[in-house]
Amino acid sequence: MSFELLDECGAKKIVLCRDAETGLRGVIAIHSTTLGPAAGGLRMKAYADEREAMRDALRLARAMTYKYAASGIAVGGAKAVIIGDPSTHKSDELLRSFGRFIEELGGEYSAGEDVGTNGHDMEILAESTQWLVSLPEEAGGPGDVSHTTARGVRQAMRACAEHVFGSPELTDRSVAIQGLGQVGAKLARLLAAEGARLVVADIDDERARAVADEVGARVAAPEDILESDVDIVAPCALGDAVNEHNVNRIHANIVAGAANNVMASEAIADRLQSRGRVYAVDYVANAGGIVYDDWMIQRPRPATFDHDAALARVDAIYDRTREVLQRATADELPYRVAAERLAEATLHNASR
């Protein structure tokens, strides 16, 4: 079963992690180390079974390979998952145990925050592994990177707006944001400051109303928001946001958000494009959060980090998204294929 999944995703390695004492069941999926040691978030989720967890980890790891390659960052792609509800199953002992599995890989994989994990969890992991790309500033890391992720998604939106409307300006554009976690809420604030008209939704209704009150947005139901009659929809929650059930009901001209694996499948992505909709390829659009990762995995780690240079790399998401859209249009390609070719050119040059 594991080899079938590796073949399916073109991945290098799956590491299964089990600790009976803490109840840990986890997966580390390493897709590629062509560009350098691999990194990717550590997700904690109540998966139905081990196969679902492995498939999700491998799919996300592949996206990380392409995200780093498309961003020109010399890091390979990986992802880790812990099976369990983070609200009830997570413990410091479980995280320390998983950290020991990461440490045994000797730097081949470095972990970061993801769905179901946070900065405090990274500090607990740091007690048993040095290989982390997410840490609070007081613990020697870059701190909260959700602001750079949101900034990068905004740049991807601007590139899509230029492609569709002839101008990158988002003033008076209507935008619907699905998911108001750390990134979605910051994106809402950035867009509101630019003069966009917002519709927002979150499964936490209290959070949705708080953000809406702050930025002057209208609240919609989470299950309906991607079908809003707006210029742009921004999926910023979990993956598979655009799927068989809603792909033909998306009215927006543009789909550009922070979620990983926004499209449920390649066929869904192609169907959306065939309807004349433009989408920002997710691993290009949401790459703003990885600009510190190559610095974090260097040994010895440089004493200082050039934050201005990092923000310049985030803002370059505009240029990369623009390049993908232009290449896709010129060569009559799906947007996803144009992005893959951009990333694969980097991987090919590195492997020569």
GROMACS .gro file of C-alpha atoms in nm:
model
  352
    1MET     CA    1   0.000   0.000   0.000
    2SER     CA    2   0.274   0.249   0.092
    3PHE     CA    3   0.467   0.187  -0.229
    4GLU     CA    4   0.151   0.245  -0.432
    5LEU     CA    5   0.105   0.581  -0.264
    6LEU     CA    6   0.469   0.672  -0.317
    7ASP     CA    7   0.440   0.589  -0.686
    8GLU     CA    8   0.115   0.780  -0.713
    9CYS     CA    9   0.271   1.101  -0.579
   10GLY     CA   10   0.625   1.050  -0.710
   11ALA     CA   11   0.750   1.073  -0.353
   12LYS     CA   12   1.077   0.962  -0.196
   13LYS     CA   13   0.982   0.831   0.146
   14ILE     CA   14   0.709   0.769   0.403
   15VAL     CA   15   0.800   0.731   0.769
   16LEU     CA   16   0.530   0.583   0.993
   17CYS     CA   17   0.559   0.689   1.357
   18ARG     CA   18   0.399   0.506   1.648
   19ASP     CA   19   0.436   0.540   2.023
   20ALA     CA   20   0.197   0.327   2.226
   21GLU     CA   21   0.275   0.510   2.549
   22THR     CA   22   0.157   0.851   2.423
   23GLY     CA   23  -0.096   0.724   2.169
   24LEU     CA   24   0.103   0.876   1.884
   25ARG     CA   25   0.026   0.765   1.530
   26GLY     CA   26   0.186   0.985   1.269
   27VAL     CA   27   0.326   1.008   0.920
   28ILE     CA   28   0.625   1.196   0.780
   29ALA     CA   29   0.609   1.218   0.400
   30ILE     CA   30   0.920   1.336   0.216
   31HIS     CA   31   0.844   1.407  -0.147
   32SER     CA   32   1.178   1.545  -0.270
   33THR     CA   33   1.520   1.656  -0.148
   34THR     CA   34   1.645   1.764  -0.492
   35LEU     CA   35   1.676   2.129  -0.390
   36GLY     CA   36   1.793   2.059  -0.036
   37PRO     CA   37   1.673   1.914   0.296
   38ALA     CA   38   1.295   1.896   0.308
   39ALA     CA   39   1.051   2.100   0.515
   40GLY     CA   40   0.677   2.133   0.557
   41GLY     CA   41   0.408   2.181   0.814
   42LEU     CA   42   0.299   1.936   1.083
   43ARG     CA   43  -0.077   1.888   1.063
   44MET     CA   44  -0.292   1.727   1.332
   45LYS     CA   45  -0.629   1.598   1.222
   46ALA     CA   46  -0.876   1.321   1.305
   47TYR     CA   47  -0.827   1.120   0.986
   48ALA     CA   48  -1.061   0.829   0.918
   49ASP     CA   49  -0.771   0.584   0.891
   50GLU     CA   50  -0.397   0.554   0.824
   51ARG     CA   51  -0.438   0.542   0.446
   52GLU     CA   52  -0.623   0.874   0.441
   53ALA     CA   53  -0.349   1.026   0.658
   54MET     CA   54  -0.071   0.896   0.432
   55ARG     CA   55  -0.246   1.013   0.117
   56ASP     CA   56  -0.301   1.361   0.261
   57ALA     CA   57   0.060   1.388   0.382
   58LEU     CA   58   0.197   1.282   0.043
   59ARG     CA   59  -0.029   1.514  -0.151
   60LEU     CA   60   0.066   1.806   0.072
   61ALA     CA   61   0.437   1.711   0.055
   62ARG     CA   62   0.427   1.722  -0.325
   63ALA     CA   63   0.270   2.067  -0.307
   64MET     CA   64   0.556   2.179  -0.080
   65THR     CA   65   0.815   2.058  -0.334
   66TYR     CA   66   0.650   2.268  -0.601
   67LYS     CA   67   0.597   2.563  -0.367
   68TYR     CA   68   0.966   2.584  -0.278
   69ALA     CA   69   1.075   2.526  -0.638
   70ALA     CA   70   0.836   2.786  -0.780
   71SER     CA   71   0.961   3.032  -0.516
   72GLY     CA   72   1.327   2.969  -0.591
   73ILE     CA   73   1.395   2.855  -0.233
   74ALA     CA   74   1.654   2.577  -0.194
   75VAL     CA   75   1.443   2.349   0.025
   76GLY     CA   76   1.277   2.016  -0.056
   77GLY     CA   77   0.913   1.928  -0.003
   78ALA     CA   78   0.769   1.730   0.286
   79LYS     CA   79   0.472   1.719   0.521
   80ALA     CA   80   0.389   1.546   0.847
   81VAL     CA   81   0.058   1.454   1.003
   82ILE     CA   82  -0.048   1.328   1.343
   83ILE     CA   83  -0.370   1.129   1.351
   84GLY     CA   84  -0.602   1.262   1.618
   85ASP     CA   85  -0.830   1.546   1.719
   86PRO     CA   86  -0.598   1.827   1.834
   87SER     CA   87  -0.856   1.950   2.084
   88THR     CA   88  -0.865   1.619   2.273
   89HIS     CA   89  -0.573   1.401   2.166
   90LYS     CA   90  -0.281   1.642   2.170
   91SER     CA   91  -0.040   1.637   2.464
   92ASP     CA   92   0.311   1.764   2.536
   93GLU     CA   93   0.431   1.405   2.571
   94LEU     CA   94   0.288   1.312   2.231
   95LEU     CA   95   0.457   1.611   2.065
   96ARG     CA   96   0.792   1.534   2.231
   97SER     CA   97   0.762   1.179   2.105
   98PHE     CA   98   0.698   1.298   1.750
   99GLY     CA   99   0.991   1.536   1.782
  100ARG     CA  100   1.219   1.241   1.851
  101PHE     CA  101   1.106   1.079   1.525
  102ILE     CA  102   1.192   1.404   1.342
  103GLU     CA  103   1.531   1.419   1.512
  104GLU     CA  104   1.613   1.062   1.403
  105LEU     CA  105   1.597   1.181   1.041
  106GLY     CA  106   1.903   1.399   1.105
  107GLY     CA  107   1.778   1.710   0.929
  108GLU     CA  108   1.623   1.544   0.626
  109TYR     CA  109   1.289   1.690   0.741
  110SER     CA  110   1.212   2.008   0.935
  111ALA     CA  111   0.863   2.076   1.070
  112GLY     CA  112   0.651   2.389   1.089
  113GLU     CA  113   0.307   2.495   1.203
  114ASP     CA  114   0.002   2.378   1.012
  115VAL     CA  115  -0.364   2.305   1.068
  116GLY     CA  116  -0.406   2.176   1.423
  117THR     CA  117  -0.064   2.291   1.549
  118ASN     CA  118   0.064   2.627   1.673
  119GLY     CA  119   0.367   2.815   1.801
  120HIS     CA  120   0.343   2.662   2.148
  121ASP     CA  121   0.347   2.315   1.994
  122MET     CA  122   0.666   2.406   1.807
  123GLU     CA  123   0.827   2.506   2.136
  124ILE     CA  124   0.736   2.167   2.283
  125LEU     CA  125   0.876   1.991   1.975
  126ALA     CA  126   1.197   2.192   2.018
  127GLU     CA  127   1.259   2.005   2.343
  128SER     CA  128   1.325   1.689   2.140
  129THR     CA  129   1.430   1.811   1.794
  130GLN     CA  130   1.631   2.097   1.651
  131TRP     CA  131   1.473   2.059   1.306
  132LEU     CA  132   1.197   2.317   1.297
  133VAL     CA  133   1.116   2.601   1.059
  134SER     CA  134   0.848   2.756   1.283
  135LEU     CA  135   0.932   2.897   1.622
  136PRO     CA  136   0.829   3.210   1.813
  137GLU     CA  137   1.078   3.496   1.793
  138GLU     CA  138   1.166   3.460   2.161
  139ALA     CA  139   1.265   3.100   2.089
  140GLY     CA  140   1.495   3.198   1.803
  141GLY     CA  141   1.252   3.162   1.514
  142PRO     CA  142   1.080   3.399   1.271
  143GLY     CA  143   0.761   3.418   1.476
  144ASP     CA  144   0.415   3.437   1.327
  145VAL     CA  145   0.442   3.417   0.947
  146SER     CA  146   0.069   3.441   0.877
  147HIS     CA  147   0.118   3.809   0.787
  148THR     CA  148   0.362   3.720   0.509
  149THR     CA  149   0.129   3.447   0.383
  150ALA     CA  150  -0.160   3.695   0.368
  151ARG     CA  151   0.062   3.952   0.198
  152GLY     CA  152   0.159   3.697  -0.066
  153VAL     CA  153  -0.202   3.595  -0.133
  154ARG     CA  154  -0.289   3.961  -0.184
  155GLN     CA  155  -0.008   3.987  -0.441
  156ALA     CA  156  -0.143   3.679  -0.623
  157MET     CA  157  -0.489   3.839  -0.626
  158ARG     CA  158  -0.344   4.156  -0.772
  159ALA     CA  159  -0.175   3.961  -1.052
  160CYS     CA  160  -0.501   3.780  -1.130
  161ALA     CA  161  -0.692   4.109  -1.125
  162GLU     CA  162  -0.450   4.257  -1.375
  163HIS     CA  163  -0.493   3.951  -1.598
  164VAL     CA  164  -0.874   3.963  -1.582
  165PHE     CA  165  -0.960   4.330  -1.537
  166GLY     CA  166  -0.653   4.501  -1.683
  167SER     CA  167  -0.549   4.657  -1.351
  168PRO     CA  168  -0.401   4.506  -1.034
  169GLU     CA  169  -0.588   4.751  -0.811
  170LEU     CA  170  -0.828   4.588  -0.566
  171THR     CA  171  -1.005   4.906  -0.459
  172ASP     CA  172  -1.383   4.857  -0.497
  173ARG     CA  173  -1.334   4.494  -0.600
  174SER     CA  174  -1.569   4.255  -0.418
  175VAL     CA  175  -1.392   3.968  -0.242
  176ALA     CA  176  -1.538   3.673  -0.050
  177ILE     CA  177  -1.305   3.514   0.207
  178GLN     CA  178  -1.373   3.160   0.329
  179GLY     CA  179  -1.195   3.094   0.659
  180LEU     CA  180  -1.085   3.359   0.907
  181GLY     CA  181  -0.799   3.195   1.090
  182GLN     CA  182  -0.465   3.369   1.126
  183VAL     CA  183  -0.415   3.413   0.750
  184GLY     CA  184  -0.774   3.475   0.645
  185ALA     CA  185  -0.828   3.746   0.906
  186LYS     CA  186  -0.505   3.923   0.814
  187LEU     CA  187  -0.596   3.902   0.445
  188ALA     CA  188  -0.931   4.062   0.526
  189ARG     CA  189  -0.755   4.351   0.700
  190LEU     CA  190  -0.514   4.403   0.408
  191LEU     CA  191  -0.795   4.404   0.153
  192ALA     CA  192  -1.015   4.632   0.363
  193ALA     CA  193  -0.727   4.879   0.394
  194GLU     CA  194  -0.701   4.876   0.015
  195GLY     CA  195  -1.070   4.956  -0.024
  196ALA     CA  196  -1.205   4.616  -0.128
  197ARG     CA  197  -1.567   4.526  -0.048
  198LEU     CA  198  -1.569   4.211   0.161
  199VAL     CA  199  -1.789   3.914   0.236
  200VAL     CA  200  -1.652   3.675   0.500
  201ALA     CA  201  -1.736   3.336   0.647
  202ASP     CA  202  -1.597   3.101   0.909
  203ILE     CA  203  -1.728   2.787   1.079
  204ASP     CA  204  -1.686   2.986   1.403
  205ASP     CA  205  -1.974   3.233   1.368
  206GLU     CA  206  -1.850   3.448   1.655
  207ARG     CA  207  -1.511   3.487   1.486
  208ALA     CA  208  -1.675   3.568   1.154
  209ARG     CA  209  -1.885   3.844   1.309
  210ALA     CA  210  -1.589   3.988   1.499
  211VAL     CA  211  -1.375   4.014   1.184
  212ALA     CA  212  -1.670   4.145   0.984
  213ASP     CA  213  -1.732   4.420   1.239
  214GLU     CA  214  -1.363   4.512   1.235
  215VAL     CA  215  -1.329   4.542   0.856
  216GLY     CA  216  -1.683   4.641   0.760
  217ALA     CA  217  -1.767   4.315   0.586
  218ARG     CA  218  -2.087   4.123   0.533
  219VAL     CA  219  -2.110   3.772   0.685
  220ALA     CA  220  -2.216   3.475   0.472
  221ALA     CA  221  -2.270   3.109   0.550
  222PRO     CA  222  -1.947   2.905   0.514
  223GLU     CA  223  -2.114   2.651   0.285
  224ASP     CA  224  -2.235   2.923   0.047
  225ILE     CA  225  -1.957   3.180   0.040
  226LEU     CA  226  -1.764   3.045  -0.259
  227GLU     CA  227  -2.081   3.083  -0.465
  228SER     CA  228  -2.111   3.454  -0.379
  229ASP     CA  229  -2.170   3.701  -0.661
  230VAL     CA  230  -1.831   3.873  -0.624
  231ASP     CA  231  -1.522   3.948  -0.831
  232ILE     CA  232  -1.285   3.725  -0.631
  233VAL     CA  233  -1.326   3.431  -0.393
  234ALA     CA  234  -1.046   3.350  -0.150
  235PRO     CA  235  -1.050   2.997   0.001
  236CYS     CA  236  -0.845   3.027   0.321
  237ALA     CA  237  -0.966   2.722   0.513
  238LEU     CA  238  -0.896   2.355   0.438
  239GLY     CA  239  -0.832   2.203   0.097
  240ASP     CA  240  -1.076   2.073  -0.167
  241ALA     CA  241  -1.264   2.402  -0.145
  242VAL     CA  242  -1.348   2.391  -0.515
  243ASN     CA  243  -1.504   2.053  -0.578
  244GLU     CA  244  -1.762   1.856  -0.772
  245HIS     CA  245  -2.046   2.014  -0.576
  246ASN     CA  246  -1.964   2.380  -0.638
  247VAL     CA  247  -1.731   2.409  -0.939
  248ASN     CA  248  -2.018   2.494  -1.174
  249ARG     CA  249  -2.170   2.742  -0.928
  250ILE     CA  250  -1.869   2.969  -0.875
  251HIS     CA  251  -1.963   3.310  -1.015
  252ALA     CA  252  -1.643   3.496  -0.929
  253ASN     CA  253  -1.397   3.576  -1.208
  254ILE     CA  254  -1.102   3.486  -0.986
  255VAL     CA  255  -1.021   3.220  -0.725
  256ALA     CA  256  -0.714   3.309  -0.516
  257GLY     CA  257  -0.670   3.206  -0.154
  258ALA     CA  258  -0.435   3.078   0.113
  259ALA     CA  259  -0.560   2.719   0.141
  260ASN     CA  260  -0.346   2.427   0.026
  261ASN     CA  261  -0.492   2.202  -0.246
  262VAL     CA  262  -0.775   2.443  -0.320
  263MET     CA  263  -0.889   2.230  -0.613
  264ALA     CA  264  -1.027   1.886  -0.525
  265SER     CA  265  -0.862   1.740  -0.835
  266GLU     CA  266  -0.688   1.834  -1.157
  267ALA     CA  267  -1.013   1.769  -1.342
  268ILE     CA  268  -1.195   2.016  -1.118
  269ALA     CA  269  -0.924   2.279  -1.179
  270ASP     CA  270  -0.951   2.229  -1.553
  271ARG     CA  271  -1.330   2.248  -1.544
  272LEU     CA  272  -1.315   2.576  -1.353
  273GLN     CA  273  -1.073   2.718  -1.611
  274SER     CA  274  -1.292   2.594  -1.899
  275ARG     CA  275  -1.572   2.808  -1.755
  276GLY     CA  276  -1.356   3.114  -1.807
  277ARG     CA  277  -1.252   3.149  -1.443
  278VAL     CA  278  -0.895   3.243  -1.354
  279TYR     CA  279  -0.731   3.089  -1.050
  280ALA     CA  280  -0.403   3.147  -0.870
  281VAL     CA  281  -0.225   2.814  -0.829
  282ASP     CA  282  -0.228   2.757  -0.454
  283TYR     CA  283   0.137   2.673  -0.393
  284VAL     CA  284   0.241   2.989  -0.578
  285ALA     CA  285  -0.015   3.213  -0.407
  286ASN     CA  286   0.036   3.096  -0.048
  287ALA     CA  287   0.416   3.077  -0.050
  288GLY     CA  288   0.460   3.390   0.160
  289GLY     CA  289   0.492   3.185   0.476
  290ILE     CA  290   0.801   2.991   0.363
  291VAL     CA  291   1.042   3.279   0.304
  292TYR     CA  292   1.224   3.208   0.632
  293ASP     CA  293   1.252   2.832   0.589
  294ASP     CA  294   1.589   2.811   0.414
  295TRP     CA  295   1.736   3.031   0.688
  296MET     CA  296   1.590   2.810   0.963
  297ILE     CA  297   1.734   2.482   0.828
  298GLN     CA  298   2.088   2.608   0.765
  299ARG     CA  299   2.356   2.468   0.998
  300PRO     CA  300   2.513   2.663   1.147
  301ARG     CA  301   2.218   2.903   1.129
  302PRO     CA  302   2.315   3.259   1.028
  303ALA     CA  303   2.301   3.498   1.321
  304THR     CA  304   2.087   3.756   1.139
  305PHE     CA  305   1.812   3.749   0.881
  306ASP     CA  306   1.740   4.010   0.614
  307HIS     CA  307   1.370   4.080   0.667
  308ASP     CA  308   1.357   4.334   0.383
  309ALA     CA  309   1.486   4.072   0.143
  310ALA     CA  310   1.226   3.827   0.274
  311LEU     CA  311   0.943   4.072   0.209
  312ALA     CA  312   1.078   4.133  -0.140
  313ARG     CA  313   1.052   3.757  -0.202
  314VAL     CA  314   0.693   3.767  -0.078
  315ASP     CA  315   0.603   4.055  -0.308
  316ALA     CA  316   0.760   3.863  -0.599
  317ILE     CA  317   0.458   3.630  -0.576
  318TYR     CA  318   0.290   3.893  -0.793
  319ASP     CA  319   0.550   3.838  -1.067
  320ARG     CA  320   0.541   3.458  -1.038
  321THR     CA  321   0.160   3.447  -1.056
  322ARG     CA  322   0.169   3.683  -1.353
  323GLU     CA  323   0.424   3.459  -1.526
  324VAL     CA  324   0.208   3.150  -1.472
  325LEU     CA  325  -0.101   3.322  -1.614
  326GLN     CA  326   0.085   3.462  -1.912
  327ARG     CA  327   0.252   3.129  -1.992
  328ALA     CA  328  -0.078   2.944  -1.963
  329THR     CA  329  -0.248   3.191  -2.196
  330ALA     CA  330   0.032   3.198  -2.452
  331ASP     CA  331   0.074   2.819  -2.466
  332GLU     CA  332  -0.295   2.733  -2.411
  333LEU     CA  333  -0.216   2.538  -2.096
  334PRO     CA  334  -0.406   2.476  -1.775
  335TYR     CA  335  -0.284   2.720  -1.509
  336ARG     CA  336  -0.176   2.423  -1.294
  337VAL     CA  337   0.046   2.289  -1.575
  338ALA     CA  338   0.206   2.628  -1.635
  339ALA     CA  339   0.292   2.647  -1.263
  340GLU     CA  340   0.427   2.292  -1.262
  341ARG     CA  341   0.656   2.372  -1.554
  342LEU     CA  342   0.789   2.678  -1.372
  343ALA     CA  343   0.870   2.462  -1.068
  344GLU     CA  344   0.999   2.167  -1.269
  345ALA     CA  345   1.246   2.389  -1.453
  346THR     CA  346   1.397   2.480  -1.116
  347LEU     CA  347   1.406   2.114  -1.009
  348HIS     CA  348   1.561   2.007  -1.339
  349ASN     CA  349   1.835   2.270  -1.319
  350ALA     CA  350   1.914   2.165  -0.962
  351SER     CA  351   1.945   1.797  -1.053
  352ARG     CA  352   2.187   1.847  -1.343
   0.00000   0.00000   0.00000
